[in-house]
CSV table of C-alpha atoms and ligand atoms in Angstrom, one decimal:
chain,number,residue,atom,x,y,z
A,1,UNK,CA,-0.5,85.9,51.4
A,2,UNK,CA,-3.6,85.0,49.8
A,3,UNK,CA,-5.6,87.4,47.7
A,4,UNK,CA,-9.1,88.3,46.1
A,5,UNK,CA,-9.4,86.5,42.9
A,6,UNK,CA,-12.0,85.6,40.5
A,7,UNK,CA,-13.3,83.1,42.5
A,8,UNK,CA,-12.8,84.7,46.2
A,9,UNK,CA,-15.1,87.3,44.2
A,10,UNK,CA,-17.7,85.1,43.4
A,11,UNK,CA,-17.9,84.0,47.1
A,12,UNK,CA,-18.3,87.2,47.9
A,13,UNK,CA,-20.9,88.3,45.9
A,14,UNK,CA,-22.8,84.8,46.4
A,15,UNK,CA,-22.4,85.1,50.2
A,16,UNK,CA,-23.7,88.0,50.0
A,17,UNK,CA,-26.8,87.4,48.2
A,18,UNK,CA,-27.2,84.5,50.3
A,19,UNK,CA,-28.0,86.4,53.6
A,20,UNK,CA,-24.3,85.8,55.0
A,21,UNK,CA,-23.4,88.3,58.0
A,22,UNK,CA,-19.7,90.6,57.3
A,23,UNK,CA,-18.6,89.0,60.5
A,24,UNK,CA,-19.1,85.7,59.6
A,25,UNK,CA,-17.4,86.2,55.9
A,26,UNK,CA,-14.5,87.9,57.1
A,27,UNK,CA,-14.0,84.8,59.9
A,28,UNK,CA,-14.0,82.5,56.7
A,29,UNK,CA,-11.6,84.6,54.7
A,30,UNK,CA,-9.5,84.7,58.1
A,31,UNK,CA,-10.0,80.9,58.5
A,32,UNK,CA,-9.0,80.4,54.8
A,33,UNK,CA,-5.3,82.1,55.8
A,34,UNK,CA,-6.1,85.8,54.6
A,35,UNK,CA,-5.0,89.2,56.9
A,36,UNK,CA,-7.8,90.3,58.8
A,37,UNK,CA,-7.4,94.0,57.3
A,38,UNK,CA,-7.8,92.3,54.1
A,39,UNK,CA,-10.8,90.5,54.3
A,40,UNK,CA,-12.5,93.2,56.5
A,41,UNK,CA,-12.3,95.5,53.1
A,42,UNK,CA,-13.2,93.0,50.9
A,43,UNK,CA,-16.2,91.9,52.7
A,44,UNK,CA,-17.0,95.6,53.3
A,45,UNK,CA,-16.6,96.2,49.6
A,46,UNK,CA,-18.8,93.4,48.3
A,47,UNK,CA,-21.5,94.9,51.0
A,48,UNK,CA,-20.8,98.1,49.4
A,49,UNK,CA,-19.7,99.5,52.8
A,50,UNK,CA,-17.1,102.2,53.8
A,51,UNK,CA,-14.6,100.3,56.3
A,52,UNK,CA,-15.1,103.1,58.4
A,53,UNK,CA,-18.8,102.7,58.6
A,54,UNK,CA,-18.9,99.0,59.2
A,55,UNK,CA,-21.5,97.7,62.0
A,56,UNK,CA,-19.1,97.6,65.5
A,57,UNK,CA,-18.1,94.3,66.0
A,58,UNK,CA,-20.9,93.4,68.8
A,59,UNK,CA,-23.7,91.1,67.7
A,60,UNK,CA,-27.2,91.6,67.4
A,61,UNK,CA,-29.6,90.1,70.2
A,62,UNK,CA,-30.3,86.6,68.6
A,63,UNK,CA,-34.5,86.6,67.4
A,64,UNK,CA,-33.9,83.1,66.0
A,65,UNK,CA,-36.3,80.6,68.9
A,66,UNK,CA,-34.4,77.3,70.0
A,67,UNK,CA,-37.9,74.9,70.3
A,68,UNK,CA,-37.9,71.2,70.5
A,69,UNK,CA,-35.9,69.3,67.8
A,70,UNK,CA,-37.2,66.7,66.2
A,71,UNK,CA,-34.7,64.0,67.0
A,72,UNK,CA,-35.4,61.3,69.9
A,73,UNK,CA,-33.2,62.2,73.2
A,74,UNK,CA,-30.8,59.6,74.5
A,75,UNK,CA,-27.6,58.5,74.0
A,76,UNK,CA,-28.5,55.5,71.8
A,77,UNK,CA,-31.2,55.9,69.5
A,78,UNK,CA,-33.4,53.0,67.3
A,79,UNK,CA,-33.1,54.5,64.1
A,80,UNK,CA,-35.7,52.2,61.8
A,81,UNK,CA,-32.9,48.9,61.1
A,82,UNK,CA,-30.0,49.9,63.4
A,83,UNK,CA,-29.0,51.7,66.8
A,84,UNK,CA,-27.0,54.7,66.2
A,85,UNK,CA,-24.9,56.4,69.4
A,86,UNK,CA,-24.8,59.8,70.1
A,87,UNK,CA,-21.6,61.6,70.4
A,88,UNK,CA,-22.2,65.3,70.9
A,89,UNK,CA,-25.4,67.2,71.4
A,90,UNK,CA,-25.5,71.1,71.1
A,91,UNK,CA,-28.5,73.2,71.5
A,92,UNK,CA,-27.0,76.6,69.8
A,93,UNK,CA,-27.1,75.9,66.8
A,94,UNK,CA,-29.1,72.5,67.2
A,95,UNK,CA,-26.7,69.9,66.4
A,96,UNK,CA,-26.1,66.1,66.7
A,97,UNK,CA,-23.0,64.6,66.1
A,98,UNK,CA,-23.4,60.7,65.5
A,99,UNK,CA,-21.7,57.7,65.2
A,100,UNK,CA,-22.6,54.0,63.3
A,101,UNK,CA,-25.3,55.8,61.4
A,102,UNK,CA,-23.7,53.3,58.0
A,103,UNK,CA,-22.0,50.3,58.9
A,104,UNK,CA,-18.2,50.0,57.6
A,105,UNK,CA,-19.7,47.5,54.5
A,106,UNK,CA,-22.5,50.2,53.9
A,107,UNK,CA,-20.1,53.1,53.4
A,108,UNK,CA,-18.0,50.7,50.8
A,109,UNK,CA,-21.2,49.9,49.3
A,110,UNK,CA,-21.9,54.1,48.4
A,111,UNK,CA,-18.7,54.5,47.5
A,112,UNK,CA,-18.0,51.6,44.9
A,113,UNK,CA,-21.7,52.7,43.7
A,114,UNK,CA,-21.0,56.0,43.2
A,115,UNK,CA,-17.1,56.4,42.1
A,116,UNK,CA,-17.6,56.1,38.3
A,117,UNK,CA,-21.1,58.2,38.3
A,118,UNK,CA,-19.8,61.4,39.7
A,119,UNK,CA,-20.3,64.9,38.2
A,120,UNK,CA,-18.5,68.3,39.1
A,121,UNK,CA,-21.2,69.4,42.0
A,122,UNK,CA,-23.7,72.4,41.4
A,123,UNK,CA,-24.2,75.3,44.0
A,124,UNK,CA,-27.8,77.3,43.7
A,125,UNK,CA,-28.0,80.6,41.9
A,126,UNK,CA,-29.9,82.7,44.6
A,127,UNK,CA,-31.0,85.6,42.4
A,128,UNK,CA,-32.0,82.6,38.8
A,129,UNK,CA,-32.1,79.5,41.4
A,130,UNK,CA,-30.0,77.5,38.6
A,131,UNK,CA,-27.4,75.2,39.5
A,132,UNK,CA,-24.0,76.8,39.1
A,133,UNK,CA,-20.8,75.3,38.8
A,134,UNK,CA,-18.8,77.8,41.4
A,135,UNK,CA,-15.5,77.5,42.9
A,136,UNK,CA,-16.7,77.7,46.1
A,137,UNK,CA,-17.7,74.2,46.1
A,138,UNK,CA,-14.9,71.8,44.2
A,139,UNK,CA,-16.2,67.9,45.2
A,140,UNK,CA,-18.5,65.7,42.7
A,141,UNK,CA,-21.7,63.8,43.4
A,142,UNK,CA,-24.4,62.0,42.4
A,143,UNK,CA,-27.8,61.5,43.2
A,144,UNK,CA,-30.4,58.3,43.9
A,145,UNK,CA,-33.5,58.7,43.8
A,146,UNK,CA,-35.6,58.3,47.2
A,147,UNK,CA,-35.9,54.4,47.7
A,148,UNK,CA,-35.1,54.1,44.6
A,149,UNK,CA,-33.8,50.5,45.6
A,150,UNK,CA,-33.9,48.3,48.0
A,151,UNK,CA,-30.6,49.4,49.1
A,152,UNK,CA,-31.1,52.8,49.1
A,153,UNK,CA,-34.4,52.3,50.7
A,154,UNK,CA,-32.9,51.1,53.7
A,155,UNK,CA,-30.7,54.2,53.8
A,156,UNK,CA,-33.5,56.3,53.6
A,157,UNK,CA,-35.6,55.0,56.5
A,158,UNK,CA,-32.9,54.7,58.4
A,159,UNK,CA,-32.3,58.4,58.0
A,160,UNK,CA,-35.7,59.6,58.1
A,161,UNK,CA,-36.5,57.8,61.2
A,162,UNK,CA,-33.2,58.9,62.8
A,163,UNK,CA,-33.8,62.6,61.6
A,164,UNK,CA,-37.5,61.9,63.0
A,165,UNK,CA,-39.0,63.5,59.7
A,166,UNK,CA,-41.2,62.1,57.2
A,167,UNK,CA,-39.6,60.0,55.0
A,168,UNK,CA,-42.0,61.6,51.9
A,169,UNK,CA,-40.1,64.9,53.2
A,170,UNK,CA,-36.9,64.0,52.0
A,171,UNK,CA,-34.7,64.9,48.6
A,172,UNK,CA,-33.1,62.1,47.6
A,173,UNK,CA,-29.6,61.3,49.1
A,174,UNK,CA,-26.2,62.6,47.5
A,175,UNK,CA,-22.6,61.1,48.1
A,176,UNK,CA,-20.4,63.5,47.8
A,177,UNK,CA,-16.6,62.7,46.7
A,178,UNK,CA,-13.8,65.8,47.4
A,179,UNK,CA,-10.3,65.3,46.3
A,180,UNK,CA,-7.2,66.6,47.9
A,181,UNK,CA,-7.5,70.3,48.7
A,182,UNK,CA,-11.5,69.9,48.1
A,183,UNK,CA,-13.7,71.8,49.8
A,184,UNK,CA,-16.9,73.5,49.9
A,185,UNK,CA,-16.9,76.9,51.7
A,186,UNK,CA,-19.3,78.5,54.6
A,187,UNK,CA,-22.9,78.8,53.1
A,188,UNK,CA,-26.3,77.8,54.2
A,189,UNK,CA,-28.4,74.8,53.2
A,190,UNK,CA,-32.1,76.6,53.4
A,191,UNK,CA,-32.6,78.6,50.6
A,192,UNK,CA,-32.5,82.4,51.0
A,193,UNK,CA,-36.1,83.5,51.5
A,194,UNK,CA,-35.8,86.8,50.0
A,195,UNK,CA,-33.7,85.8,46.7
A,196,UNK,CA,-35.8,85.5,43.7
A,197,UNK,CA,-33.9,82.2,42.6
A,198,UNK,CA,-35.4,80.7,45.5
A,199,UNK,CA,-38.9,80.5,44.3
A,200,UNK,CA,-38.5,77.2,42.1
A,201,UNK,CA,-36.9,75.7,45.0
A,202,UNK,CA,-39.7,76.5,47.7
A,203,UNK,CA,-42.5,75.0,44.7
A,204,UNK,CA,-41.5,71.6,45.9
A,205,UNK,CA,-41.6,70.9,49.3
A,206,UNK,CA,-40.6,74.5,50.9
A,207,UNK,CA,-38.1,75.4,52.5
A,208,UNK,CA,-35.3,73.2,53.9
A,209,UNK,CA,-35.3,72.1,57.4
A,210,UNK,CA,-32.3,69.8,58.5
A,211,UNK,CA,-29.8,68.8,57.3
A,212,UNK,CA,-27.7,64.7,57.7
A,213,UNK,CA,-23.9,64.9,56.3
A,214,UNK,CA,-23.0,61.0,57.1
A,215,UNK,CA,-19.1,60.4,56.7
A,216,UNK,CA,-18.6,57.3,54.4
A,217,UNK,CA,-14.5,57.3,54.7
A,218,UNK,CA,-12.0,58.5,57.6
A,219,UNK,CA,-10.7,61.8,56.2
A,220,UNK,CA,-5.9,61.8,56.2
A,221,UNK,CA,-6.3,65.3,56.9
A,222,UNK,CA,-8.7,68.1,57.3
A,223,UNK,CA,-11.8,67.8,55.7
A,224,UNK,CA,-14.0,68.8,59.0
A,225,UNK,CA,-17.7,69.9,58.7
A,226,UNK,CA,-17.3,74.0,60.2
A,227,UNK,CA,-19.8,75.7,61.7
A,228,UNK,CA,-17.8,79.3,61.8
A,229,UNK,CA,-19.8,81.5,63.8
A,230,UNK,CA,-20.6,78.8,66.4
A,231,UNK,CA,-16.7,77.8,67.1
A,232,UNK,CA,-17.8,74.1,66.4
A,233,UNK,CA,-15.5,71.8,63.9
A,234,UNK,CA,-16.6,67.6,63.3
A,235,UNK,CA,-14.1,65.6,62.0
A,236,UNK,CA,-15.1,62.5,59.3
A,237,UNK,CA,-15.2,59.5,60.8
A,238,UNK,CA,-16.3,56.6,58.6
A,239,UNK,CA,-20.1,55.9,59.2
A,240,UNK,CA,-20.1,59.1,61.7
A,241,UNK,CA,-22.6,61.8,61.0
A,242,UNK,CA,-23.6,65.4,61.7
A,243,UNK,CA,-27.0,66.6,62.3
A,244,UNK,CA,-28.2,70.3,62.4
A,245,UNK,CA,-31.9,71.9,62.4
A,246,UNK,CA,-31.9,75.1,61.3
A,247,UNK,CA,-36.0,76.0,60.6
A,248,UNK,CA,-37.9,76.2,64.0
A,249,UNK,CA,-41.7,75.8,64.2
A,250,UNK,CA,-42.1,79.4,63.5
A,251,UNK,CA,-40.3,78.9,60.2
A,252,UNK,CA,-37.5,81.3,61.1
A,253,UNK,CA,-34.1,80.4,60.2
A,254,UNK,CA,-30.8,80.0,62.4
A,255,UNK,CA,-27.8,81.5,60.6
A,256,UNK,CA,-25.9,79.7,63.3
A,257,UNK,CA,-26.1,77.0,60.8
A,258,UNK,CA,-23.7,79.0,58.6
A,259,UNK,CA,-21.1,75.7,57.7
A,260,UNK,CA,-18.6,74.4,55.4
A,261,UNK,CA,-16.4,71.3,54.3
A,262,UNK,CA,-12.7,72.8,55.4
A,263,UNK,CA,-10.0,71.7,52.5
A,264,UNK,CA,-9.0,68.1,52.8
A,265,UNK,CA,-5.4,68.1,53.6
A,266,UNK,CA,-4.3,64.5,53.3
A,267,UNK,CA,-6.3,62.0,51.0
A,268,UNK,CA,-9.8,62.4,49.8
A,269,UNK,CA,-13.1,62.4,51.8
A,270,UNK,CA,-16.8,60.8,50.6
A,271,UNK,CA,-19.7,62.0,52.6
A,272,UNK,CA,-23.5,61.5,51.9
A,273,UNK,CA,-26.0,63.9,52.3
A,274,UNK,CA,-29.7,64.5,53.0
A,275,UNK,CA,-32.1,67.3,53.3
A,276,UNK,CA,-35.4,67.3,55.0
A,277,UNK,CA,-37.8,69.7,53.4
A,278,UNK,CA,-41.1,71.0,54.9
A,279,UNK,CA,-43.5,69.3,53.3
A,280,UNK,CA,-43.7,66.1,51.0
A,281,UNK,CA,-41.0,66.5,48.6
A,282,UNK,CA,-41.7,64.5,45.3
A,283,UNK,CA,-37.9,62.7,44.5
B,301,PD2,O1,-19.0,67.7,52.9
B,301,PD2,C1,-19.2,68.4,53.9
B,301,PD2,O2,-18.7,68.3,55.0
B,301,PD2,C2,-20.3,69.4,53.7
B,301,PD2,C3,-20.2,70.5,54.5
B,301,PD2,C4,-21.2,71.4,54.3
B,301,PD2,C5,-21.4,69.2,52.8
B,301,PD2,C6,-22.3,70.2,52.8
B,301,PD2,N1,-22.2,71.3,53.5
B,301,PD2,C7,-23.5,70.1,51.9
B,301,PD2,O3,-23.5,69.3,51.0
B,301,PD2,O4,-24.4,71.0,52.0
B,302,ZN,ZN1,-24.1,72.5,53.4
């Protein structure tokens, strides 16, 4: 039976600050193999709520607009160098599941790259906006600089003209390594509007808009990219990839997008990342 420790507890209290609903914390703890009753008064607790005078389980109407995504339609789309196929399209919350987006040589390429420059990943501090070391996220990355090669370059157009988003929008890319039993647990990649630590991060670029997790390896076991409170799992296939928008024209955000790496079971798992901000981010 698995129980609240020190770093359950700082989930918690980050989730919270974060803008995470109870439901969607207690499906996580449930997810992560604890007792319903459990979770249901921890959750309450770190909201500061009575059990008794939790919200009923029904959701709220949904305000959050579903307008046109960026990305081209089509099964097959010409993304800058290469043609990448689409899998899986869903329209609550906006997602694109892809596959060929990194050939088999490019994924070998990232990961030979990157294997002796990794560093124990950060997670934003919402209330300072520093970059914490938390156990709610146990992989290692690295960063490269937007085009910062010719190689890298590549990548980058690639992506930006498959996300359909100015390349000048971009942060620069990070490959993520997570050993056995790595994960990173249910959060959101926008920045929490209404969380002081946010403010350095909306100087540059605002807010976040979309997100690209690319797969760089075929995952033993577990490992999926969760989207909780939408019921949707995407398993790591090498070179595969996962879209999701979650800032609409209106700027609102879609908490749809709330999503995690689950624990890798079997082996390890090497992803690469990008986020598309609002406006010109400088790398
Ligand atoms: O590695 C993943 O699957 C993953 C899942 C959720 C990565 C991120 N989020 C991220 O880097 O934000
Ligand atoms: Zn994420």
């Amino acid at each position: 039976m698995r129980v609240v420790d020190a770093a359950w507890e700082e989930w918690l209290s980050c989730n919270v600050a974060r803008g995470c609903t109870p439901d969607s914390m207690i499906d996580a703890m449930v997810r992560a193999g604890f007792i319903a009753d459990d979770a249901r008064v921890a959750v309450h607790h770190a909201f500061g709520l009575r059990t008794s005078e939790a919200a009923p389980a029904t959701a709220a109407p949904h305000p959050y607009r579903y307008d046109d995504a960026p990305v081209a339609s089509g099964n097959l789309i010409r993304a800058y160098d290469r043609d990448v196929r689409v899998l899986l399209r869903c329209e609550r919350p906006q997602l694109i599941v892809f596959a060929d987006v990194l050939s088999p040589e490019e994924c070998r390429e990232l990961i030979g790259r990157s294997r002796h420059r990794l560093k124990r990943s950060t997670t934003v501090n919402p209330v300072t906006g520093s970059e914490d070391v938390i156990h709610n996220r146990t992989s290692a990355g690295v960063w490269y600089r937007r085009c910062e090669d010719a190689f890298i370059e590549r990548l980058d157009q690639r992506i930006a003209s498959l996300m359909n988003w100015p390349l000048e929008n971009g942060e620069g890319l990070q490959v993520l390594h997570y050993g056995t039993s790595g994960e990173y647990r249910p959060h959101f990649d926008y920045f929490a509007p209404d969380q002081p630590g946010s403010a350095m991060h909306f100087a540059q670029g605002g807010q976040r808009v979309a997100t690209l997790v690319i797969y760089l390896n075929d995952v033993a076991g577990g490992g999926e990219t969760i989207f909780p409170d939408a019921g949707i799992s995407v398993a790591a296939r090498e070179g595969g990839a996962v879209y999701f928008r979650y800032m609409n024209g209106q700027r609102q955000l879609d908490p749809l997008t709330l999503h995690g790496g689950a624990p890798v079971l079997a082996g390890d798992k090497w992803v690469l990342t990008k986020w598309m901000r609002e406006r010109a981010y400088g790398c």
